[in-house]
Each structure stands twice: as C-alpha cells, then as structure tokens.
C-alpha cells in the first residue's frame, strides 16, 4: 500500500501487515524479506515488519546464503542477518555491483586490485591482480601488470601472463584469449 507517499504492506485480504512507513519497499530476491528505504538508508524487514537487516546502509544487494553486500560511507562490505559484519566496510567495489557469490566466492576491489573473498570473509589473492575472473574448469583468468594469464586456486601460474585479454575456460576446456588484435582459442596447456 502507499499512503502519503510512504510504502507499507497488506495481505491478500487487505489486513495491514506493515504500516506505510518506508520511502521505498521491494521484494529482496528472497521469501524472507523486503528491501526498504527510510531517510535515504536501506535495510531489510520481514513481512511482519521485523528488522532482518538494520536500515543503516547506503546500498544493499542480496547474495543468498544469508549474505548481503552492503555499502556504508562509500565503502562496501558483507553482512549477515541482523547486520553482523562478515567483512569490514573497506572495499571500493563489488563485482558487477551485485556483489554476487559464485561457488563460494565474491569478487571485490580494493586499491585498484581485484580479488575474492569466501563465505567466511577470508581474502583470496588480495592486493595482487588488476582483475580476476571467477574460477572455471579449475583455472582462474587473472590480469597481472596489464597482461592476462591463468592461475589455479593455490595462486600458481598455470599459463603465463602473456595475453591482452582472456576469458574463462568452458565447453570442452577451451578459453578465448586475445594476442595483439587477434582472438584465439587455447586449451589448459596454453
């Protein structure tokens, strides 16, 4: 429902569940809550109006597994239900501004370097690569000092940093790479 420009929630019978209190309200990509905005800050409430995630964040993106990417004072971090910090709010960017987790990893940027954090908040490959792609077929495309190559999850170089661009391995263990102005397919041996 909307009343005086404020959003609330009713059930199918019209019974008020959440009084019109919020400037913004939207499904939070989960059955558990609604993203709400109040006075320029975002949070999450359940369908009874109980706070799941405090309404203190400049921006939020639900990731699943009870993890949310959240932004405070221009810096991103990851929080759990109730606002429990999984990571400090120190990251300049989160991947694709959705901060998504893929295979237990989220991609973040700090001081011009991209790396991963896991679902426990542990940083993986921090402060090293200009960019990284999510692991695929056991390898990670990574850009180091302007050149792309491939590493494994132990940070060992599998295919040297020699390409102008590189994609993830897929469909039969092949990846597209760019050398100068030409694109080629390579296998896991390079």
PDB file of C-alpha atoms in Angstrom:
ATOM      1  CA  UNK A   1       0.000   0.000   0.000  1.00  0.00           C
ATOM      2  CA  UNK A   2       1.036   3.614  -0.456  1.00  0.00           C
ATOM      3  CA  UNK A   3      -0.199   6.422   1.761  1.00  0.00           C
ATOM      4  CA  UNK A   4       1.105   9.993   1.689  1.00  0.00           C
ATOM      5  CA  UNK A   5       3.989   8.764  -0.480  1.00  0.00           C
ATOM      6  CA  UNK A   6       5.054   6.119   2.050  1.00  0.00           C
ATOM      7  CA  UNK A   7       5.011   2.356   1.413  1.00  0.00           C
ATOM      8  CA  UNK A   8       3.602  -0.390   3.596  1.00  0.00           C
ATOM      9  CA  UNK A   9       2.316  -3.930   3.172  1.00  0.00           C
ATOM     10  CA  UNK A  10      -1.070  -5.633   3.375  1.00  0.00           C
ATOM     11  CA  UNK A  11      -2.039  -9.269   2.956  1.00  0.00           C
ATOM     12  CA  UNK A  12      -4.463 -10.512   0.256  1.00  0.00           C
ATOM     13  CA  UNK A  13      -7.426  -9.742   2.498  1.00  0.00           C
ATOM     14  CA  UNK A  14      -6.308  -6.132   2.904  1.00  0.00           C
ATOM     15  CA  UNK A  15      -5.129  -6.504   6.507  1.00  0.00           C
ATOM     16  CA  UNK A  16      -2.234  -4.178   7.222  1.00  0.00           C
ATOM     17  CA  UNK A  17       0.983  -6.090   7.974  1.00  0.00           C
ATOM     18  CA  UNK A  18       3.405  -3.169   7.816  1.00  0.00           C
ATOM     19  CA  UNK A  19       2.105   0.387   8.219  1.00  0.00           C
ATOM     20  CA  UNK A  20       3.076   2.891   5.480  1.00  0.00           C
ATOM     21  CA  UNK A  21       6.440   3.918   6.926  1.00  0.00           C
ATOM     22  CA  UNK A  22       9.012   3.495   4.188  1.00  0.00           C
ATOM     23  CA  UNK A  23      10.071   5.674   1.254  1.00  0.00           C
ATOM     24  CA  UNK A  24      10.738   2.534  -0.803  1.00  0.00           C
ATOM     25  CA  UNK A  25       9.836  -1.148  -0.497  1.00  0.00           C
ATOM     26  CA  UNK A  26      10.635  -4.058  -2.805  1.00  0.00           C
ATOM     27  CA  UNK A  27      10.964  -7.840  -2.716  1.00  0.00           C
ATOM     28  CA  UNK A  28      14.535  -8.645  -1.659  1.00  0.00           C
ATOM     29  CA  UNK A  29      15.016 -11.644  -4.017  1.00  0.00           C
ATOM     30  CA  UNK A  30      14.091 -13.967  -1.188  1.00  0.00           C
ATOM     31  CA  UNK A  31      10.958 -15.196   0.503  1.00  0.00           C
ATOM     32  CA  UNK A  32      12.218 -13.861   3.809  1.00  0.00           C
ATOM     33  CA  UNK A  33      12.222 -10.122   3.424  1.00  0.00           C
ATOM     34  CA  UNK A  34      11.595  -6.838   1.754  1.00  0.00           C
ATOM     35  CA  UNK A  35      14.209  -4.228   0.937  1.00  0.00           C
ATOM     36  CA  UNK A  36      13.134  -0.923   2.461  1.00  0.00           C
ATOM     37  CA  UNK A  37      14.417   2.640   2.416  1.00  0.00           C
ATOM     38  CA  UNK A  38      13.887   5.217   5.112  1.00  0.00           C
ATOM     39  CA  UNK A  39      15.518   8.650   5.079  1.00  0.00           C
ATOM     40  CA  UNK A  40      18.000   7.590   2.391  1.00  0.00           C
ATOM     41  CA  UNK A  41      19.135   4.418   4.191  1.00  0.00           C
ATOM     42  CA  UNK A  42      18.375   0.815   3.216  1.00  0.00           C
ATOM     43  CA  UNK A  43      17.710  -2.353   5.168  1.00  0.00           C
ATOM     44  CA  UNK A  44      15.535  -5.464   5.124  1.00  0.00           C
ATOM     45  CA  UNK A  45      12.345  -6.263   7.031  1.00  0.00           C
ATOM     46  CA  UNK A  46      10.243  -9.417   7.096  1.00  0.00           C
ATOM     47  CA  UNK A  47       6.582  -9.386   6.070  1.00  0.00           C
ATOM     48  CA  UNK A  48       5.591  -8.568   9.666  1.00  0.00           C
ATOM     49  CA  UNK A  49       7.854  -5.511   9.768  1.00  0.00           C
ATOM     50  CA  UNK A  50      10.563  -7.123  11.933  1.00  0.00           C
ATOM     51  CA  UNK A  51      14.062  -5.920  11.068  1.00  0.00           C
ATOM     52  CA  UNK A  52      16.231  -8.559   9.387  1.00  0.00           C
ATOM     53  CA  UNK A  53      18.969  -6.141   8.330  1.00  0.00           C
ATOM     54  CA  UNK A  54      19.197  -2.730  10.044  1.00  0.00           C
ATOM     55  CA  UNK A  55      18.119   0.281   7.980  1.00  0.00           C
ATOM     56  CA  UNK A  56      21.560   1.914   8.055  1.00  0.00           C
ATOM     57  CA  UNK A  57      23.111   1.127   4.659  1.00  0.00           C
ATOM     58  CA  UNK A  58      23.621   3.400   1.646  1.00  0.00           C
ATOM     59  CA  UNK A  59      23.058   0.452  -0.710  1.00  0.00           C
ATOM     60  CA  UNK A  60      22.449  -3.306  -0.357  1.00  0.00           C
ATOM     61  CA  UNK A  61      22.457  -6.376  -2.628  1.00  0.00           C
ATOM     62  CA  UNK A  62      21.222  -9.781  -1.515  1.00  0.00           C
ATOM     63  CA  UNK A  63      23.554 -12.657  -2.332  1.00  0.00           C
ATOM     64  CA  UNK A  64      21.830 -15.699  -0.900  1.00  0.00           C
ATOM     65  CA  UNK A  65      23.109 -17.926   1.875  1.00  0.00           C
ATOM     66  CA  UNK A  66      22.087 -15.142   4.270  1.00  0.00           C
ATOM     67  CA  UNK A  67      24.899 -12.887   2.993  1.00  0.00           C
ATOM     68  CA  UNK A  68      24.328  -9.326   1.759  1.00  0.00           C
ATOM     69  CA  UNK A  69      26.720  -6.888   0.094  1.00  0.00           C
ATOM     70  CA  UNK A  70      26.217  -3.523   1.791  1.00  0.00           C
ATOM     71  CA  UNK A  71      27.688  -0.053   1.367  1.00  0.00           C
ATOM     72  CA  UNK A  72      28.359   2.494   4.114  1.00  0.00           C
ATOM     73  CA  UNK A  73      30.148   5.831   3.614  1.00  0.00           C
ATOM     74  CA  UNK A  74      31.256   4.881   0.092  1.00  0.00           C
ATOM     75  CA  UNK A  75      32.789   1.517   1.062  1.00  0.00           C
ATOM     76  CA  UNK A  76      31.427  -1.981   0.558  1.00  0.00           C
ATOM     77  CA  UNK A  77      31.405  -4.882   2.965  1.00  0.00           C
ATOM     78  CA  UNK A  78      29.456  -8.075   3.540  1.00  0.00           C
ATOM     79  CA  UNK A  79      26.956  -8.624   6.327  1.00  0.00           C
ATOM     80  CA  UNK A  80      24.879 -11.487   7.669  1.00  0.00           C
ATOM     81  CA  UNK A  81      21.335 -11.384   9.022  1.00  0.00           C
ATOM     82  CA  UNK A  82      20.955  -8.912  11.842  1.00  0.00           C
ATOM     83  CA  UNK A  83      23.765  -6.769  10.420  1.00  0.00           C
ATOM     84  CA  UNK A  84      26.608  -8.951  11.723  1.00  0.00           C
ATOM     85  CA  UNK A  85      29.721  -7.958   9.764  1.00  0.00           C
ATOM     86  CA  UNK A  86      31.313 -10.723   7.721  1.00  0.00           C
ATOM     87  CA  UNK A  87      33.968  -8.321   6.386  1.00  0.00           C
ATOM     88  CA  UNK A  88      34.917  -4.764   7.243  1.00  0.00           C
ATOM     89  CA  UNK A  89      33.460  -1.980   5.095  1.00  0.00           C
ATOM     90  CA  UNK A  90      36.627  -1.257   3.143  1.00  0.00           C
ATOM     91  CA  UNK A  91      36.111  -2.404  -0.461  1.00  0.00           C
ATOM     92  CA  UNK A  92      35.891   0.127  -3.281  1.00  0.00           C
ATOM     93  CA  UNK A  93      33.659  -2.057  -5.459  1.00  0.00           C
ATOM     94  CA  UNK A  94      31.886  -5.382  -5.519  1.00  0.00           C
ATOM     95  CA  UNK A  95      31.680  -7.350  -8.754  1.00  0.00           C
ATOM     96  CA  UNK A  96      29.003  -6.165 -11.156  1.00  0.00           C
ATOM     97  CA  UNK A  97      27.595  -4.038  -8.324  1.00  0.00           C
ATOM     98  CA  UNK A  98      25.621  -7.119  -7.315  1.00  0.00           C
ATOM     99  CA  UNK A  99      28.349  -8.496  -5.118  1.00  0.00           C
ATOM    100  CA  UNK A 100      27.341 -11.981  -6.041  1.00  0.00           C
ATOM    101  CA  UNK A 101      28.897 -15.172  -4.718  1.00  0.00           C
ATOM    102  CA  UNK A 102      29.785 -17.876  -7.226  1.00  0.00           C
ATOM    103  CA  UNK A 103      30.971 -21.226  -5.946  1.00  0.00           C
ATOM    104  CA  UNK A 104      31.523 -19.710  -2.513  1.00  0.00           C
ATOM    105  CA  UNK A 105      33.487 -16.673  -3.751  1.00  0.00           C
ATOM    106  CA  UNK A 106      32.644 -12.988  -4.160  1.00  0.00           C
ATOM    107  CA  UNK A 107      34.771 -10.611  -6.243  1.00  0.00           C
ATOM    108  CA  UNK A 108      35.832  -7.315  -4.659  1.00  0.00           C
ATOM    109  CA  UNK A 109      38.119  -4.410  -5.490  1.00  0.00           C
ATOM    110  CA  UNK A 110      40.442  -2.569  -3.128  1.00  0.00           C
ATOM    111  CA  UNK A 111      43.152  -0.079  -4.110  1.00  0.00           C
ATOM    112  CA  UNK A 112      42.802  -0.891  -7.841  1.00  0.00           C
ATOM    113  CA  UNK A 113      43.246  -4.644  -7.257  1.00  0.00           C
ATOM    114  CA  UNK A 114      40.521  -7.270  -7.718  1.00  0.00           C
ATOM    115  CA  UNK A 115      40.411 -10.438  -5.644  1.00  0.00           C
ATOM    116  CA  UNK A 116      37.999 -12.836  -3.965  1.00  0.00           C
ATOM    117  CA  UNK A 117      36.558 -13.264  -0.517  1.00  0.00           C
ATOM    118  CA  UNK A 118      34.987 -16.525   0.598  1.00  0.00           C
ATOM    119  CA  UNK A 119      31.773 -17.043   2.581  1.00  0.00           C
ATOM    120  CA  UNK A 120      33.763 -16.728   5.826  1.00  0.00           C
ATOM    121  CA  UNK A 121      35.160 -13.320   4.782  1.00  0.00           C
ATOM    122  CA  UNK A 122      38.702 -14.599   4.070  1.00  0.00           C
ATOM    123  CA  UNK A 123      40.519 -12.671   1.328  1.00  0.00           C
ATOM    124  CA  UNK A 124      41.999 -14.733  -1.512  1.00  0.00           C
ATOM    125  CA  UNK A 125      44.720 -13.269  -3.789  1.00  0.00           C
ATOM    126  CA  UNK A 126      44.422  -9.844  -2.137  1.00  0.00           C
ATOM    127  CA  UNK A 127      46.468  -6.867  -3.404  1.00  0.00           C
ATOM    128  CA  UNK A 128      47.949  -8.667  -6.398  1.00  0.00           C
ATOM    129  CA  UNK A 129      45.854  -8.754  -9.580  1.00  0.00           C
ATOM    130  CA  UNK A 130      44.496  -5.974 -11.789  1.00  0.00           C
ATOM    131  CA  UNK A 131      41.484  -8.210 -12.421  1.00  0.00           C
ATOM    132  CA  UNK A 132      40.357 -11.806 -11.904  1.00  0.00           C
ATOM    133  CA  UNK A 133      37.538 -13.883 -13.342  1.00  0.00           C
ATOM    134  CA  UNK A 134      35.663 -16.464 -11.310  1.00  0.00           C
ATOM    135  CA  UNK A 135      37.195 -19.963 -11.337  1.00  0.00           C
ATOM    136  CA  UNK A 136      36.086 -22.084 -14.266  1.00  0.00           C
ATOM    137  CA  UNK A 137      37.189 -25.598 -15.161  1.00  0.00           C
ATOM    138  CA  UNK A 138      39.739 -25.397 -12.313  1.00  0.00           C
ATOM    139  CA  UNK A 139      41.511 -22.236 -13.529  1.00  0.00           C
ATOM    140  CA  UNK A 140      41.204 -18.510 -12.913  1.00  0.00           C
ATOM    141  CA  UNK A 141      41.896 -15.938 -15.621  1.00  0.00           C
ATOM    142  CA  UNK A 142      43.917 -13.185 -13.923  1.00  0.00           C
ATOM    143  CA  UNK A 143      45.438  -9.919 -15.128  1.00  0.00           C
ATOM    144  CA  UNK A 144      48.865  -9.075 -13.703  1.00  0.00           C
ATOM    145  CA  UNK A 145      50.691  -5.885 -14.707  1.00  0.00           C
ATOM    146  CA  UNK A 146      48.405  -5.464 -17.720  1.00  0.00           C
ATOM    147  CA  UNK A 147      48.729  -8.995 -19.118  1.00  0.00           C
ATOM    148  CA  UNK A 148      46.327 -11.907 -18.694  1.00  0.00           C
ATOM    149  CA  UNK A 149      47.208 -15.478 -17.834  1.00  0.00           C
ATOM    150  CA  UNK A 150      45.775 -18.331 -15.779  1.00  0.00           C
ATOM    151  CA  UNK A 151      46.351 -19.377 -12.176  1.00  0.00           C
ATOM    152  CA  UNK A 152      44.961 -22.138 -10.005  1.00  0.00           C
ATOM    153  CA  UNK A 153      43.350 -21.753  -6.571  1.00  0.00           C
ATOM    154  CA  UNK A 154      46.778 -22.051  -4.918  1.00  0.00           C
ATOM    155  CA  UNK A 155      47.908 -18.967  -6.907  1.00  0.00           C
ATOM    156  CA  UNK A 156      50.333 -20.983  -9.026  1.00  0.00           C
ATOM    157  CA  UNK A 157      50.751 -19.749 -12.593  1.00  0.00           C
ATOM    158  CA  UNK A 158      49.445 -22.404 -14.990  1.00  0.00           C
ATOM    159  CA  UNK A 159      49.539 -20.365 -18.225  1.00  0.00           C
ATOM    160  CA  UNK A 160      51.909 -17.335 -18.176  1.00  0.00           C
ATOM    161  CA  UNK A 161      50.678 -13.733 -18.245  1.00  0.00           C
ATOM    162  CA  UNK A 162      51.009 -13.035 -21.962  1.00  0.00           C
ATOM    163  CA  UNK A 163      47.569 -12.145 -23.329  1.00  0.00           C
ATOM    164  CA  UNK A 164      45.928  -8.763 -23.919  1.00  0.00           C
ATOM    165  CA  UNK A 165      42.620 -10.259 -22.745  1.00  0.00           C
ATOM    166  CA  UNK A 166      41.366 -13.656 -21.624  1.00  0.00           C
ATOM    167  CA  UNK A 167      38.104 -15.402 -20.929  1.00  0.00           C
ATOM    168  CA  UNK A 168      37.140 -18.269 -18.675  1.00  0.00           C
ATOM    169  CA  UNK A 169      37.567 -21.890 -19.678  1.00  0.00           C
ATOM    170  CA  UNK A 170      34.329 -23.612 -20.664  1.00  0.00           C
ATOM    171  CA  UNK A 171      32.708 -26.036 -23.092  1.00  0.00           C
ATOM    172  CA  UNK A 172      35.380 -28.659 -23.526  1.00  0.00           C
ATOM    173  CA  UNK A 173      38.116 -26.840 -21.622  1.00  0.00           C
ATOM    174  CA  UNK A 174      38.725 -24.059 -24.142  1.00  0.00           C
ATOM    175  CA  UNK A 175      39.095 -20.323 -23.494  1.00  0.00           C
ATOM    176  CA  UNK A 176      39.165 -17.301 -25.781  1.00  0.00           C
ATOM    177  CA  UNK A 177      42.282 -15.126 -25.487  1.00  0.00           C
ATOM    178  CA  UNK A 178      43.445 -12.003 -27.292  1.00  0.00           C
ATOM    179  CA  UNK A 179      47.003 -11.546 -28.524  1.00  0.00           C
ATOM    180  CA  UNK A 180      47.570  -8.117 -30.039  1.00  0.00           C
ATOM    181  CA  UNK A 181      44.416  -7.667 -32.169  1.00  0.00           C
ATOM    182  CA  UNK A 182      43.726 -11.364 -32.776  1.00  0.00           C
ATOM    183  CA  UNK A 183      41.472 -13.712 -30.847  1.00  0.00           C
ATOM    184  CA  UNK A 184      42.345 -17.376 -30.430  1.00  0.00           C
ATOM    185  CA  UNK A 185      41.158 -20.442 -28.577  1.00  0.00           C
ATOM    186  CA  UNK A 186      43.536 -22.125 -26.145  1.00  0.00           C
ATOM    187  CA  UNK A 187      43.307 -25.275 -24.088  1.00  0.00           C
ATOM    188  CA  UNK A 188      44.516 -25.659 -20.496  1.00  0.00           C
ATOM    189  CA  UNK A 189      48.119 -26.078 -21.644  1.00  0.00           C
ATOM    190  CA  UNK A 190      48.067 -22.669 -23.348  1.00  0.00           C
TER     191      UNK A 190
END
